[in-house]
Tab-separated table of C-alpha atoms and ligand atoms in Angstrom:
chain	number	residue	atom	x	y	z
A	11	UNK	CA	-7.865	-137.411	-94.848
A	12	UNK	CA	-7.225	-138.547	-98.415
A	13	UNK	CA	-6.868	-135.898	-101.023
A	14	UNK	CA	-7.186	-136.317	-104.787
A	15	UNK	CA	-3.528	-135.379	-105.055
A	16	UNK	CA	-2.499	-138.425	-103.033
A	17	UNK	CA	-4.719	-140.777	-104.985
A	18	UNK	CA	-2.439	-140.733	-107.961
A	19	UNK	CA	0.112	-142.667	-105.885
A	20	UNK	CA	-2.251	-145.329	-104.624
A	21	UNK	CA	-2.009	-148.682	-106.382
A	22	UNK	CA	-4.970	-149.656	-108.541
A	23	UNK	CA	-6.579	-152.875	-107.412
A	24	UNK	CA	-9.341	-154.625	-109.310
A	25	UNK	CA	-11.603	-157.258	-107.793
A	26	UNK	CA	-14.451	-159.176	-109.407
A	27	UNK	CA	-17.672	-160.440	-107.841
A	28	UNK	CA	-18.053	-157.871	-105.064
A	29	UNK	CA	-21.789	-158.080	-104.398
A	30	UNK	CA	-21.493	-160.703	-101.647
A	31	UNK	CA	-19.226	-163.057	-99.718
A	32	UNK	CA	-15.469	-162.677	-99.986
A	33	UNK	CA	-15.600	-159.924	-102.631
A	34	UNK	CA	-17.918	-157.771	-100.555
A	35	UNK	CA	-15.735	-158.194	-97.445
A	36	UNK	CA	-12.779	-157.248	-99.580
A	37	UNK	CA	-14.126	-153.924	-100.695
A	38	UNK	CA	-14.897	-153.162	-97.042
A	39	UNK	CA	-11.223	-153.779	-96.165
A	40	UNK	CA	-9.978	-151.791	-99.161
A	41	UNK	CA	-12.195	-148.837	-98.362
A	42	UNK	CA	-10.064	-148.327	-95.244
A	43	UNK	CA	-6.721	-148.698	-97.010
A	44	UNK	CA	-4.752	-146.690	-99.519
A	45	UNK	CA	-5.855	-148.148	-102.799
A	46	UNK	CA	-7.741	-147.038	-105.837
A	47	UNK	CA	-10.384	-149.710	-106.046
A	48	UNK	CA	-11.989	-151.059	-109.179
A	49	UNK	CA	-14.841	-153.230	-107.979
A	50	UNK	CA	-17.021	-155.200	-110.355
A	51	UNK	CA	-20.359	-156.905	-109.893
A	52	UNK	CA	-22.879	-158.613	-112.124
A	53	UNK	CA	-25.204	-156.057	-113.769
A	54	UNK	CA	-28.110	-157.363	-111.649
A	55	UNK	CA	-26.145	-156.807	-108.424
A	56	UNK	CA	-24.488	-153.422	-109.017
A	57	UNK	CA	-27.291	-151.529	-107.292
A	58	UNK	CA	-27.014	-153.812	-104.264
A	59	UNK	CA	-23.357	-152.796	-103.849
A	60	UNK	CA	-24.263	-149.103	-104.190
A	61	UNK	CA	-27.065	-149.507	-101.653
A	62	UNK	CA	-24.536	-150.942	-99.205
A	63	UNK	CA	-22.781	-147.566	-99.274
A	64	UNK	CA	-20.218	-148.094	-102.035
A	65	UNK	CA	-20.753	-145.176	-104.338
A	66	UNK	CA	-18.373	-144.018	-107.059
A	67	UNK	CA	-15.808	-141.594	-105.698
A	68	UNK	CA	-12.236	-140.804	-106.635
A	69	UNK	CA	-10.554	-143.821	-105.058
A	70	UNK	CA	-13.493	-146.187	-105.715
A	71	UNK	CA	-15.134	-147.153	-108.979
A	72	UNK	CA	-17.821	-149.751	-109.467
A	73	UNK	CA	-18.408	-151.397	-112.854
A	74	UNK	CA	-21.004	-153.839	-114.016
A	75	UNK	CA	-19.192	-156.873	-115.350
A	76	UNK	CA	-20.303	-160.357	-116.122
A	77	UNK	CA	-16.932	-162.083	-116.107
A	78	UNK	CA	-17.946	-164.277	-119.040
A	79	UNK	CA	-18.527	-161.161	-121.199
A	80	UNK	CA	-15.082	-160.721	-122.746
A	81	UNK	CA	-15.928	-157.515	-124.629
A	82	UNK	CA	-17.207	-155.888	-121.471
A	83	UNK	CA	-13.948	-156.883	-119.736
A	84	UNK	CA	-12.026	-154.933	-122.402
A	85	UNK	CA	-14.265	-151.882	-122.001
A	86	UNK	CA	-13.827	-151.876	-118.217
A	87	UNK	CA	-10.039	-152.231	-118.364
A	88	UNK	CA	-9.817	-149.483	-121.019
A	89	UNK	CA	-12.000	-147.173	-118.953
A	90	UNK	CA	-9.805	-147.715	-115.875
A	91	UNK	CA	-6.649	-147.091	-117.899
A	92	UNK	CA	-8.084	-143.840	-119.230
A	93	UNK	CA	-9.194	-142.679	-115.812
A	94	UNK	CA	-6.426	-143.844	-113.503
A	95	UNK	CA	-3.863	-145.939	-115.389
A	96	UNK	CA	-2.863	-149.604	-115.468
A	97	UNK	CA	-4.258	-152.112	-112.989
A	98	UNK	CA	-1.478	-153.197	-110.637
A	99	UNK	CA	-3.296	-155.797	-108.563
A	100	UNK	CA	-5.983	-158.131	-109.896
A	101	UNK	CA	-8.109	-160.370	-107.680
A	102	UNK	CA	-10.144	-162.875	-109.668
A	103	UNK	CA	-12.745	-163.657	-107.047
A	104	UNK	CA	-16.068	-164.086	-108.885
A	105	UNK	CA	-17.099	-167.707	-109.033
A	106	UNK	CA	-20.065	-170.029	-109.253
A	107	UNK	CA	-20.692	-173.637	-108.412
A	108	UNK	CA	-22.842	-176.220	-110.123
A	109	UNK	CA	-24.268	-179.074	-108.090
A	110	UNK	CA	-24.540	-181.825	-110.628
A	111	UNK	CA	-23.308	-185.336	-111.208
A	112	UNK	CA	-21.298	-185.603	-114.408
A	113	UNK	CA	-24.047	-187.485	-116.244
A	114	UNK	CA	-26.639	-184.775	-115.576
A	115	UNK	CA	-24.473	-181.899	-116.725
A	116	UNK	CA	-25.585	-180.157	-119.930
A	117	UNK	CA	-23.068	-178.657	-122.357
A	118	UNK	CA	-24.541	-175.234	-121.684
A	119	UNK	CA	-24.046	-175.587	-117.915
A	120	UNK	CA	-20.532	-176.886	-118.523
A	121	UNK	CA	-19.712	-173.788	-120.601
A	122	UNK	CA	-21.216	-171.522	-117.906
A	123	UNK	CA	-19.202	-173.160	-115.116
A	124	UNK	CA	-15.950	-173.007	-117.067
A	125	UNK	CA	-16.372	-169.465	-118.370
A	126	UNK	CA	-17.100	-167.902	-114.968
A	127	UNK	CA	-14.458	-169.800	-112.989
A	128	UNK	CA	-11.757	-170.316	-115.582
A	129	UNK	CA	-11.810	-168.729	-119.050
A	130	UNK	CA	-13.294	-165.399	-117.900
A	131	UNK	CA	-10.723	-164.857	-115.123
A	132	UNK	CA	-7.865	-165.950	-117.399
A	133	UNK	CA	-8.984	-163.521	-120.120
A	134	UNK	CA	-9.087	-160.688	-117.605
A	135	UNK	CA	-5.624	-161.713	-116.422
A	136	UNK	CA	-4.327	-161.482	-119.991
A	137	UNK	CA	-5.758	-157.977	-120.288
A	138	UNK	CA	-3.824	-156.631	-117.307
A	139	UNK	CA	-0.473	-158.382	-117.782
A	140	UNK	CA	0.992	-155.953	-120.318
A	141	UNK	CA	0.447	-153.006	-117.977
A	142	UNK	CA	2.134	-154.910	-115.145
A	143	UNK	CA	5.086	-155.959	-117.294
A	144	UNK	CA	5.607	-152.342	-118.382
A	145	UNK	CA	6.284	-151.230	-114.806
A	146	UNK	CA	7.944	-154.485	-113.788
A	147	UNK	CA	5.494	-154.898	-110.921
A	148	UNK	CA	2.146	-156.501	-110.302
A	149	UNK	CA	0.060	-159.033	-108.445
A	150	UNK	CA	-2.527	-161.541	-109.507
A	151	UNK	CA	-4.560	-163.477	-106.962
A	152	UNK	CA	-6.888	-166.145	-108.299
A	153	UNK	CA	-9.430	-167.421	-105.799
A	154	UNK	CA	-9.481	-171.188	-106.099
A	155	UNK	CA	-10.879	-173.676	-103.597
A	156	UNK	CA	-10.226	-176.910	-101.768
A	157	UNK	CA	-12.286	-178.128	-104.726
A	158	UNK	CA	-9.242	-177.145	-106.785
A	159	UNK	CA	-7.175	-179.863	-105.098
A	160	UNK	CA	-9.777	-182.578	-104.550
A	161	UNK	CA	-13.122	-183.488	-106.082
A	162	UNK	CA	-16.410	-184.562	-104.552
A	163	UNK	CA	-19.481	-186.211	-106.068
A	164	UNK	CA	-21.966	-183.698	-107.585
A	165	UNK	CA	-19.205	-181.087	-107.729
A	166	UNK	CA	-17.184	-182.489	-110.609
A	167	UNK	CA	-17.446	-179.505	-112.901
A	168	UNK	CA	-16.777	-177.028	-110.104
A	169	UNK	CA	-13.564	-178.937	-109.382
A	170	UNK	CA	-12.747	-179.141	-113.093
A	171	UNK	CA	-13.032	-175.343	-113.378
A	172	UNK	CA	-10.826	-174.745	-110.332
A	173	UNK	CA	-8.284	-177.395	-111.391
A	174	UNK	CA	-8.059	-175.634	-114.752
A	175	UNK	CA	-7.567	-172.323	-112.951
A	176	UNK	CA	-4.872	-173.926	-110.772
A	177	UNK	CA	-3.014	-175.357	-113.771
A	178	UNK	CA	-2.963	-172.131	-115.754
A	179	UNK	CA	-2.077	-170.085	-112.667
A	180	UNK	CA	0.812	-172.389	-111.808
A	181	UNK	CA	2.221	-171.904	-115.320
A	182	UNK	CA	1.694	-168.150	-114.978
A	183	UNK	CA	3.664	-168.170	-111.719
A	184	UNK	CA	6.725	-169.374	-113.658
A	185	UNK	CA	6.108	-167.045	-116.594
A	186	UNK	CA	5.731	-163.936	-114.454
A	187	UNK	CA	8.548	-164.569	-111.980
A	188	UNK	CA	11.172	-162.837	-114.180
A	189	UNK	CA	8.864	-159.809	-114.458
A	190	UNK	CA	8.481	-159.367	-110.704
A	191	UNK	CA	4.770	-160.116	-110.953
A	192	UNK	CA	3.556	-162.194	-108.018
A	193	UNK	CA	0.959	-164.810	-108.843
A	194	UNK	CA	-1.002	-166.631	-106.153
A	195	UNK	CA	-3.915	-169.000	-105.689
A	196	UNK	CA	-5.944	-168.634	-102.506
A	197	UNK	CA	-7.753	-171.846	-101.634
A	198	UNK	CA	-10.618	-171.438	-99.186
A	199	UNK	CA	-12.196	-174.532	-97.655
A	200	UNK	CA	-15.671	-174.513	-96.170
A	201	UNK	CA	-16.812	-170.982	-95.381
A	202	UNK	CA	-19.664	-170.034	-93.123
A	203	UNK	CA	-21.674	-168.202	-95.766
A	204	UNK	CA	-24.864	-168.410	-97.754
A	205	UNK	CA	-22.971	-169.178	-100.968
A	206	UNK	CA	-24.275	-172.781	-100.910
A	207	UNK	CA	-27.740	-171.369	-101.514
A	208	UNK	CA	-26.542	-169.919	-104.800
A	209	UNK	CA	-25.536	-173.207	-106.403
A	210	UNK	CA	-26.647	-173.824	-109.970
A	211	UNK	CA	-28.306	-177.006	-111.118
A	212	UNK	CA	-27.958	-178.274	-114.652
A	213	UNK	CA	-31.207	-178.150	-116.607
A	214	UNK	CA	-31.612	-181.884	-116.783
A	215	UNK	CA	-31.417	-182.392	-113.051
A	216	UNK	CA	-33.660	-179.422	-112.330
A	217	UNK	CA	-36.414	-181.044	-114.322
A	218	UNK	CA	-36.204	-184.520	-112.919
A	219	UNK	CA	-34.954	-184.273	-109.380
A	220	UNK	CA	-37.171	-186.923	-107.788
A	221	UNK	CA	-37.109	-189.363	-110.659
A	222	UNK	CA	-33.354	-189.070	-111.207
A	223	UNK	CA	-31.339	-192.222	-110.485
A	224	UNK	CA	-29.028	-189.804	-108.686
A	225	UNK	CA	-31.745	-188.259	-106.476
A	226	UNK	CA	-30.120	-189.636	-103.341
A	227	UNK	CA	-26.721	-188.204	-104.324
A	228	UNK	CA	-28.204	-184.708	-104.550
A	229	UNK	CA	-30.155	-185.028	-101.316
A	230	UNK	CA	-27.205	-186.267	-99.296
A	231	UNK	CA	-24.486	-184.122	-100.823
A	232	UNK	CA	-26.603	-180.967	-100.501
A	233	UNK	CA	-27.168	-181.654	-96.802
A	234	UNK	CA	-23.540	-182.669	-96.287
A	235	UNK	CA	-22.102	-179.518	-97.873
A	236	UNK	CA	-24.582	-177.109	-96.287
A	237	UNK	CA	-23.886	-178.709	-92.884
A	238	UNK	CA	-20.153	-178.070	-93.225
A	239	UNK	CA	-20.720	-174.536	-94.474
A	240	UNK	CA	-23.171	-173.634	-91.705
A	241	UNK	CA	-20.859	-175.007	-89.036
A	242	UNK	CA	-17.609	-173.728	-90.512
A	243	UNK	CA	-15.532	-171.720	-88.063
A	244	UNK	CA	-14.376	-169.304	-90.740
A	245	UNK	CA	-16.262	-166.832	-92.828
A	246	UNK	CA	-15.804	-164.678	-95.911
A	247	UNK	CA	-14.157	-161.959	-93.847
A	248	UNK	CA	-11.391	-164.358	-92.774
A	249	UNK	CA	-10.681	-165.298	-96.392
A	250	UNK	CA	-10.739	-161.631	-97.428
A	251	UNK	CA	-8.077	-160.996	-94.762
A	252	UNK	CA	-5.938	-163.858	-96.118
A	253	UNK	CA	-6.145	-162.317	-99.612
A	254	UNK	CA	-5.231	-158.939	-98.189
A	255	UNK	CA	-2.166	-160.408	-96.465
A	256	UNK	CA	-1.234	-162.099	-99.739
A	257	UNK	CA	-1.124	-158.846	-101.665
A	258	UNK	CA	0.857	-157.150	-98.894
A	259	UNK	CA	3.462	-159.933	-98.682
A	260	UNK	CA	6.796	-159.290	-100.314
A	261	UNK	CA	7.062	-162.698	-101.934
A	262	UNK	CA	3.827	-164.663	-101.459
A	263	UNK	CA	3.603	-168.392	-102.129
A	264	UNK	CA	1.835	-169.677	-105.208
A	265	UNK	CA	-0.697	-171.638	-103.141
A	266	UNK	CA	-2.186	-170.162	-100.002
A	267	UNK	CA	-4.695	-171.912	-97.775
A	268	UNK	CA	-7.699	-169.643	-97.406
A	269	UNK	CA	-8.941	-171.417	-94.276
A	270	UNK	CA	-7.297	-173.954	-91.906
A	271	UNK	CA	-9.407	-176.874	-93.198
A	272	UNK	CA	-7.818	-176.305	-96.609
A	273	UNK	CA	-4.463	-176.845	-94.911
A	274	UNK	CA	-5.787	-180.073	-93.364
A	275	UNK	CA	-7.038	-181.487	-96.691
A	276	UNK	CA	-3.838	-180.491	-98.444
A	277	UNK	CA	-1.704	-182.461	-95.987
A	278	UNK	CA	-4.088	-185.386	-95.862
A	279	UNK	CA	-3.843	-185.689	-99.618
A	280	UNK	CA	-0.067	-185.371	-99.547
A	281	UNK	CA	0.542	-187.799	-96.715
A	282	UNK	CA	-1.853	-190.608	-97.609
A	283	UNK	CA	-1.267	-192.866	-100.584
A	284	UNK	CA	-3.770	-191.890	-103.319
A	285	UNK	CA	-5.587	-195.220	-103.126
A	286	UNK	CA	-6.167	-194.815	-99.396
A	287	UNK	CA	-7.096	-191.130	-99.637
A	288	UNK	CA	-9.869	-191.801	-102.158
A	289	UNK	CA	-11.240	-194.774	-100.257
A	290	UNK	CA	-11.206	-192.886	-96.974
A	291	UNK	CA	-13.199	-190.023	-98.503
A	292	UNK	CA	-15.565	-192.481	-100.140
A	293	UNK	CA	-16.284	-194.081	-96.748
A	294	UNK	CA	-17.023	-190.645	-95.303
A	295	UNK	CA	-19.760	-189.833	-97.821
A	296	UNK	CA	-23.133	-189.640	-96.093
A	297	UNK	CA	-25.481	-192.652	-96.502
A	298	UNK	CA	-23.538	-193.782	-99.532
A	299	UNK	CA	-24.967	-197.308	-99.238
A	300	UNK	CA	-28.397	-195.896	-100.153
A	301	UNK	CA	-27.170	-193.860	-103.093
A	302	UNK	CA	-28.327	-196.395	-105.650
A	303	UNK	CA	-32.039	-196.923	-105.159
A	304	UNK	CA	-33.231	-200.110	-106.731
B	2	LIG	N1	-18.116	-170.125	-100.140
B	2	LIG	C1	-17.244	-171.127	-100.079
B	2	LIG	O1	-17.360	-172.022	-99.233
B	2	LIG	C2	-16.068	-171.170	-101.022
B	2	LIG	C3	-15.151	-172.191	-100.828
B	2	LIG	C4	-14.073	-172.254	-101.677
B	2	LIG	C5	-13.895	-171.323	-102.676
B	2	LIG	N2	-14.796	-170.332	-102.854
B	2	LIG	C6	-14.566	-169.399	-103.963
B	2	LIG	O2	-14.531	-168.061	-103.468
B	2	LIG	C7	-14.948	-167.144	-104.475
B	2	LIG	C8	-15.976	-166.206	-103.915
B	2	LIG	O3	-17.087	-166.947	-103.489
B	2	LIG	P1	-17.999	-166.554	-102.240
B	2	LIG	O4	-17.897	-167.632	-101.240
B	2	LIG	O5	-17.722	-165.175	-101.808
B	2	LIG	O6	-19.441	-166.737	-102.913
B	2	LIG	P2	-20.545	-165.677	-103.354
B	2	LIG	O7	-21.024	-164.921	-102.165
B	2	LIG	O8	-21.526	-166.461	-104.147
B	2	LIG	O9	-19.749	-164.671	-104.284
B	2	LIG	C9	-19.495	-164.906	-105.624
B	2	LIG	C10	-19.545	-163.604	-106.372
B	2	LIG	O10	-19.346	-163.856	-107.768
B	2	LIG	C11	-20.365	-163.188	-108.479
B	2	LIG	N3	-20.646	-163.805	-109.777
B	2	LIG	C12	-21.363	-164.916	-110.075
B	2	LIG	N4	-21.394	-165.112	-111.405
B	2	LIG	C13	-20.689	-164.106	-111.953
B	2	LIG	C14	-20.378	-163.726	-113.286
B	2	LIG	N5	-20.790	-164.450	-114.339
B	2	LIG	N6	-19.651	-162.608	-113.499
B	2	LIG	C15	-19.239	-161.855	-112.472
B	2	LIG	N7	-19.507	-162.134	-111.182
B	2	LIG	C16	-20.228	-163.249	-110.935
B	2	LIG	C17	-21.565	-163.218	-107.576
B	2	LIG	O11	-22.490	-162.233	-107.983
B	2	LIG	P3	-24.064	-162.324	-107.575
B	2	LIG	O12	-24.114	-162.209	-106.081
B	2	LIG	O13	-24.647	-161.172	-108.270
B	2	LIG	O14	-24.568	-163.647	-108.085
B	2	LIG	C18	-20.911	-162.913	-106.239
B	2	LIG	O15	-20.684	-161.548	-106.064
B	2	LIG	C19	-15.449	-167.998	-105.644
B	2	LIG	O16	-14.468	-168.065	-106.653
B	2	LIG	C20	-15.668	-169.374	-105.010
B	2	LIG	O17	-15.545	-170.425	-105.928
B	2	LIG	C21	-15.878	-170.241	-102.038
């Protein structure tokens, strides 16, 4: 049985986006382990997490946090510091995905995609680094994607956000090495989850889906991606376990494949000459000959 006395020795772990998918599986794992957990969820989803049985207690604290709200990030981190101390492990998990060809993307949607998947997580990272440097110990895990190593039509901005996250995280890996702070990117591939139902569409496309010159792109890519997700052999729980192993590892790698298909795509991209890799993927796109409707 845990006692409040022991809690002061448990490391403080913070994870964003815990209302569903990987984040939700993660708080289930953490609830069984010796951590003080700072879970965050969008304001609209906080109640959902509470209803699932995660109520505030000594080793568990739930905050509402929209990751793109930088002031709220500061308030949450300050509150945790006051209550428990500095965050020792940060998992940037919250993420969204736009389904839009580049031409249909609005500037507003672009800013939304980038702030949730890149600038928000990086800002939160900056807020916790000082505390980690002070004790010469810490861990940052940024949840990336296979989309962070390759791009697909209608997912350009999702990839852009994850590539940005990958670039900054790679630099951080070098910067934090001398401070004994381990920095990792977990790259899940297709996951058997309902996350594909949550995709965002840019305003322009939402208005003109059937008349869009790209209508066939959306139709085929949506089916293609949902097919792979529905039939994926791995789910959010598997990725949550990979993240858990990453934070327990003495010296984790910078890039970690979240699912075996991520491993497959990584090697395919490494082994094949770039020209061949792109053409091979292009040939695999569903009904691509009908994409331009004349
Ligand atoms: N599912 C996949 O196949 C897949 C593949 C590769 C990588 N990933 C990555 O894995 C991570 C987790 O995704 P998932 O599969 O678990 O999907 P998910 O079930 O949609 O979870 C994403 C979480 O992020 C939250 N979120 C959305 N916008 C937010 C914001 N502005 N501020 C704070 N939280 C926000 C969502 O909250 P609400 O539920 O309230 O909207 C949700 O809890 C993401 O970074 C994603 O890009 C997923």
